[in-house]
Amino acid sequence: MSEYRTGLGWDNHRIAPDRPLILGGIRIPSEFGLEGHSDADVLSHAITDALLGASALGDIGMHFPDTDPQWKGADSLQFLRHVCALIAERGYRIVNVDSTVILEKPKLKEYRIEIRQHLATTMAIELDRVSVKFKTAEKVGPVGEGLSAEAQAIVTLLKTAPRV
Ligand code: C5P
Ligand code: MG
């Protein structure tokens, strides 16, 4: 028996000076970064939540509370890696991941391949299963005014192991 599952993830972080801008584990040269308890990797957080959503295993805050000092400044790829292990244990394989980062500046497209490769390696899947897109908010709303960054992700999982 095989079964497809879909999961949705969304995240938002406030822009702050003197913080790194990390997307998919890649540090992007920028005059500002994102505020957060962990490394504030908004893209990795959205993808992690999408995987948890597809497997109905809760959300990122349930597994990695932002009140827990062990996650202060944490590399968010460790959250992603951990959730990949959780879903693999339950017999899920990742079919594909699609995502969008919404950020007014800097331009991100020149980092697309590096971000995709890093995410694919972290999730132990092929590069062509990982898509990362970028959008501005056309100067409208908090993202458009340069106050925050958002990311959205959707994943499809295939469960091949028999249900227990
Ligand atoms: O938001 P907009 O439609 O104007 O974005 C046009 C293109 O600019 C996007 O398709 C994306 O390739 C690129 N982009 C980018 N970095 C951003 C926002 C958009 O590279 N921060
Ligand atoms: Mg987050």
mmCIF file of C-alpha atoms and ligand atoms in Angstrom:
data_model
loop_
_atom_site.group_PDB
_atom_site.id
_atom_site.type_symbol
_atom_site.label_atom_id
_atom_site.label_comp_id
_atom_site.label_asym_id
_atom_site.label_seq_id
_atom_site.Cartn_x
_atom_site.Cartn_y
_atom_site.Cartn_z
ATOM 1 C CA MET A 1 0.000 0.000 0.000
ATOM 2 C CA SER A 2 1.307 3.476 -0.790
ATOM 3 C CA GLU A 3 -0.078 6.828 0.181
ATOM 4 C CA TYR A 4 0.705 10.442 -0.670
ATOM 5 C CA ARG A 5 0.656 13.125 2.007
ATOM 6 C CA THR A 6 0.943 16.921 1.569
ATOM 7 C CA GLY A 7 2.135 19.449 4.129
ATOM 8 C CA LEU A 8 2.208 23.225 4.273
ATOM 9 C CA GLY A 9 4.675 25.441 6.133
ATOM 10 C CA TRP A 10 4.904 29.186 6.695
ATOM 11 C CA ASP A 11 7.256 31.332 8.733
ATOM 12 C CA ASN A 12 7.987 34.972 9.371
ATOM 13 C CA HIS A 13 10.967 36.705 11.013
ATOM 14 C CA ARG A 14 11.579 40.344 11.822
ATOM 15 C CA ILE A 15 14.464 42.058 10.052
ATOM 16 C CA ALA A 16 17.194 43.332 12.380
ATOM 17 C CA PRO A 17 20.574 45.001 11.979
ATOM 18 C CA ASP A 18 23.639 43.121 13.211
ATOM 19 C CA ARG A 19 22.070 39.742 12.568
ATOM 20 C CA PRO A 20 23.053 37.209 9.889
ATOM 21 C CA LEU A 21 20.751 36.476 6.963
ATOM 22 C CA ILE A 22 20.684 32.695 6.680
ATOM 23 C CA LEU A 23 18.469 30.934 4.154
ATOM 24 C CA GLY A 24 18.556 27.175 3.751
ATOM 25 C CA GLY A 25 21.731 27.143 5.834
ATOM 26 C CA ILE A 26 23.527 29.553 3.480
ATOM 27 C CA ARG A 27 24.736 32.876 4.833
ATOM 28 C CA ILE A 28 23.697 35.595 2.381
ATOM 29 C CA PRO A 29 25.768 38.791 2.256
ATOM 30 C CA SER A 30 23.422 41.512 3.526
ATOM 31 C CA GLU A 31 23.404 44.743 5.572
ATOM 32 C CA PHE A 32 20.791 43.184 7.868
ATOM 33 C CA GLY A 33 19.583 39.804 9.009
ATOM 34 C CA LEU A 34 16.681 38.159 10.792
ATOM 35 C CA GLU A 35 15.779 38.229 14.467
ATOM 36 C CA GLY A 36 15.108 34.945 16.210
ATOM 37 C CA HIS A 37 15.986 32.596 19.038
ATOM 38 C CA SER A 38 17.716 30.181 16.646
ATOM 39 C CA ASP A 39 19.664 31.319 13.570
ATOM 40 C CA ALA A 40 16.273 32.578 12.219
ATOM 41 C CA ASP A 41 16.548 30.581 8.991
ATOM 42 C CA VAL A 42 13.005 31.362 7.883
ATOM 43 C CA LEU A 43 13.190 29.058 4.841
ATOM 44 C CA SER A 44 14.385 26.005 6.785
ATOM 45 C CA HIS A 45 11.688 26.644 9.395
ATOM 46 C CA ALA A 46 8.924 26.718 6.761
ATOM 47 C CA ILE A 47 10.193 23.498 5.150
ATOM 48 C CA THR A 48 10.507 21.789 8.556
ATOM 49 C CA ASP A 49 6.906 22.744 9.387
ATOM 50 C CA ALA A 50 5.696 21.476 6.001
ATOM 51 C CA LEU A 51 7.305 18.081 6.693
ATOM 52 C CA LEU A 52 5.751 17.976 10.168
ATOM 53 C CA GLY A 53 2.413 18.941 8.635
ATOM 54 C CA ALA A 54 2.473 16.198 6.002
ATOM 55 C CA SER A 55 3.253 13.594 8.651
ATOM 56 C CA ALA A 56 0.870 15.142 11.244
ATOM 57 C CA LEU A 57 3.705 15.267 13.782
ATOM 58 C CA GLY A 58 2.959 18.722 15.163
ATOM 59 C CA ASP A 59 4.969 21.857 14.479
ATOM 60 C CA ILE A 60 8.492 23.168 14.875
ATOM 61 C CA GLY A 61 7.806 24.918 18.200
ATOM 62 C CA MET A 62 6.551 21.670 19.688
ATOM 63 C CA HIS A 63 9.753 19.827 18.824
ATOM 64 C CA PHE A 64 12.207 22.717 19.367
ATOM 65 C CA PRO A 65 10.697 25.251 21.824
ATOM 66 C CA ASP A 66 12.132 28.767 21.472
ATOM 67 C CA THR A 67 12.149 28.988 25.275
ATOM 68 C CA ASP A 68 14.692 26.161 25.461
ATOM 69 C CA PRO A 69 18.243 27.527 25.873
ATOM 70 C CA GLN A 70 19.674 24.567 23.955
ATOM 71 C CA TRP A 71 18.189 26.029 20.736
ATOM 72 C CA LYS A 72 19.566 29.560 21.250
ATOM 73 C CA GLY A 73 21.490 30.444 18.094
ATOM 74 C CA ALA A 74 20.859 26.910 16.801
ATOM 75 C CA ASP A 75 21.673 25.934 13.232
ATOM 76 C CA SER A 76 18.147 25.370 11.867
ATOM 77 C CA LEU A 77 19.385 22.648 9.531
ATOM 78 C CA GLN A 78 19.628 20.454 12.622
ATOM 79 C CA PHE A 79 15.842 20.882 13.060
ATOM 80 C CA LEU A 80 15.329 19.904 9.441
ATOM 81 C CA ARG A 81 17.663 16.907 9.729
ATOM 82 C CA HIS A 82 15.909 15.742 12.900
ATOM 83 C CA VAL A 83 12.448 15.967 11.316
ATOM 84 C CA CYS A 84 13.691 14.107 8.219
ATOM 85 C CA ALA A 85 14.818 11.298 10.530
ATOM 86 C CA LEU A 86 11.421 11.285 12.305
ATOM 87 C CA ILE A 87 9.473 10.946 9.068
ATOM 88 C CA ALA A 88 11.891 8.351 7.623
ATOM 89 C CA GLU A 89 11.368 6.210 10.747
ATOM 90 C CA ARG A 90 7.654 6.283 9.959
ATOM 91 C CA GLY A 91 8.180 5.080 6.398
ATOM 92 C CA TYR A 92 7.820 8.430 4.572
ATOM 93 C CA ARG A 93 9.957 9.442 1.607
ATOM 94 C CA ILE A 94 10.114 13.021 0.348
ATOM 95 C CA VAL A 95 8.749 13.261 -3.204
ATOM 96 C CA ASN A 96 9.367 16.993 -3.560
ATOM 97 C CA VAL A 97 9.647 20.274 -1.698
ATOM 98 C CA ASP A 98 8.599 23.616 -3.181
ATOM 99 C CA SER A 99 9.159 26.904 -1.389
ATOM 100 C CA THR A 100 9.088 30.677 -1.705
ATOM 101 C CA VAL A 101 11.091 33.256 0.252
ATOM 102 C CA ILE A 102 9.456 36.692 0.276
ATOM 103 C CA LEU A 103 12.018 39.378 0.983
ATOM 104 C CA GLU A 104 12.360 42.844 -0.480
ATOM 105 C CA LYS A 105 16.163 42.834 -0.637
ATOM 106 C CA PRO A 106 18.861 41.705 -1.171
ATOM 107 C CA LYS A 107 18.481 39.880 -4.494
ATOM 108 C CA LEU A 108 18.596 36.200 -3.750
ATOM 109 C CA LYS A 109 18.456 34.408 -7.083
ATOM 110 C CA GLU A 110 22.221 34.119 -7.459
ATOM 111 C CA TYR A 111 22.195 31.959 -4.298
ATOM 112 C CA ARG A 112 19.382 29.677 -5.487
ATOM 113 C CA ILE A 113 21.524 26.730 -6.549
ATOM 114 C CA GLU A 114 23.661 26.830 -3.421
ATOM 115 C CA ILE A 115 20.577 26.967 -1.167
ATOM 116 C CA ARG A 116 18.880 24.128 -3.062
ATOM 117 C CA GLN A 117 22.005 21.983 -2.901
ATOM 118 C CA HIS A 118 22.405 22.584 0.820
ATOM 119 C CA LEU A 119 18.762 21.738 1.536
ATOM 120 C CA ALA A 120 18.866 18.644 -0.684
ATOM 121 C CA THR A 121 21.990 17.383 1.082
ATOM 122 C CA THR A 122 20.436 18.047 4.501
ATOM 123 C CA MET A 123 17.263 16.168 3.558
ATOM 124 C CA ALA A 124 19.306 13.453 1.759
ATOM 125 C CA ILE A 125 17.287 13.814 -1.468
ATOM 126 C CA GLU A 126 18.124 14.636 -5.079
ATOM 127 C CA LEU A 127 18.543 18.268 -6.116
ATOM 128 C CA ASP A 128 15.631 18.141 -8.576
ATOM 129 C CA ARG A 129 13.257 17.365 -5.700
ATOM 130 C CA VAL A 130 13.957 20.765 -4.084
ATOM 131 C CA SER A 131 12.640 24.047 -5.458
ATOM 132 C CA VAL A 132 13.322 27.476 -3.957
ATOM 133 C CA LYS A 133 11.699 30.608 -5.360
ATOM 134 C CA PHE A 134 12.064 34.272 -4.407
ATOM 135 C CA LYS A 135 9.607 37.156 -4.484
ATOM 136 C CA THR A 136 9.511 40.733 -3.341
ATOM 137 C CA ALA A 137 6.304 42.033 -1.758
ATOM 138 C CA GLU A 138 6.291 44.976 -4.197
ATOM 139 C CA LYS A 139 6.985 47.430 -1.325
ATOM 140 C CA VAL A 140 3.592 46.622 0.228
ATOM 141 C CA GLY A 141 2.979 45.471 3.809
ATOM 142 C CA PRO A 142 5.598 44.602 6.449
ATOM 143 C CA VAL A 143 7.723 42.544 4.048
ATOM 144 C CA GLY A 144 7.505 45.242 1.391
ATOM 145 C CA GLU A 145 8.475 47.918 3.906
ATOM 146 C CA GLY A 146 11.572 45.939 4.849
ATOM 147 C CA LEU A 147 10.388 44.993 8.346
ATOM 148 C CA SER A 148 10.254 41.238 7.910
ATOM 149 C CA ALA A 149 10.895 38.207 5.731
ATOM 150 C CA GLU A 150 8.496 35.358 5.053
ATOM 151 C CA ALA A 151 8.834 31.865 3.687
ATOM 152 C CA GLN A 152 6.255 29.384 2.471
ATOM 153 C CA ALA A 153 6.801 25.704 1.742
ATOM 154 C CA ILE A 154 4.804 22.762 0.512
ATOM 155 C CA VAL A 155 5.961 19.156 0.507
ATOM 156 C CA THR A 156 4.694 15.852 -0.811
ATOM 157 C CA LEU A 157 5.588 12.661 1.015
ATOM 158 C CA LEU A 158 5.123 9.068 -0.118
ATOM 159 C CA LYS A 159 4.452 6.488 2.541
ATOM 160 C CA THR A 160 5.353 3.029 1.338
ATOM 161 C CA ALA A 161 5.734 1.113 4.585
ATOM 162 C CA PRO A 162 2.653 -0.729 5.761
ATOM 163 C CA ARG A 163 0.576 1.100 8.353
ATOM 164 C CA VAL A 164 0.926 -0.296 11.869
HETATM 165 O O1 C5P B 1 8.821 40.077 -6.665
HETATM 166 P P1 C5P B 1 9.144 40.073 -8.127
HETATM 167 O O2 C5P B 1 8.076 39.375 -8.922
HETATM 168 O O3 C5P B 1 9.457 41.444 -8.625
HETATM 169 O O4 C5P B 1 10.475 39.229 -8.306
HETATM 170 C C1 C5P B 1 10.984 39.036 -9.605
HETATM 171 C C2 C5P B 1 12.137 38.052 -9.529
HETATM 172 O O5 C5P B 1 13.223 38.591 -8.775
HETATM 173 C C3 C5P B 1 11.796 36.759 -8.846
HETATM 174 O O6 C5P B 1 11.235 35.829 -9.727
HETATM 175 C C4 C5P B 1 13.127 36.290 -8.297
HETATM 176 O O7 C5P B 1 13.805 35.519 -9.258
HETATM 177 C C5 C5P B 1 13.905 37.577 -8.091
HETATM 178 N N1 C5P B 1 14.035 37.957 -6.681
HETATM 179 C C6 C5P B 1 15.260 37.793 -6.040
HETATM 180 N N2 C5P B 1 15.427 38.186 -4.746
HETATM 181 C C7 C5P B 1 14.412 38.727 -4.057
HETATM 182 C C8 C5P B 1 13.147 38.876 -4.666
HETATM 183 C C9 C5P B 1 12.994 38.487 -5.982
HETATM 184 O O8 C5P B 1 16.199 37.303 -6.643
HETATM 185 N N3 C5P B 1 14.632 39.129 -2.798
HETATM 186 MG MG MG B 2 11.176 30.656 12.361
#
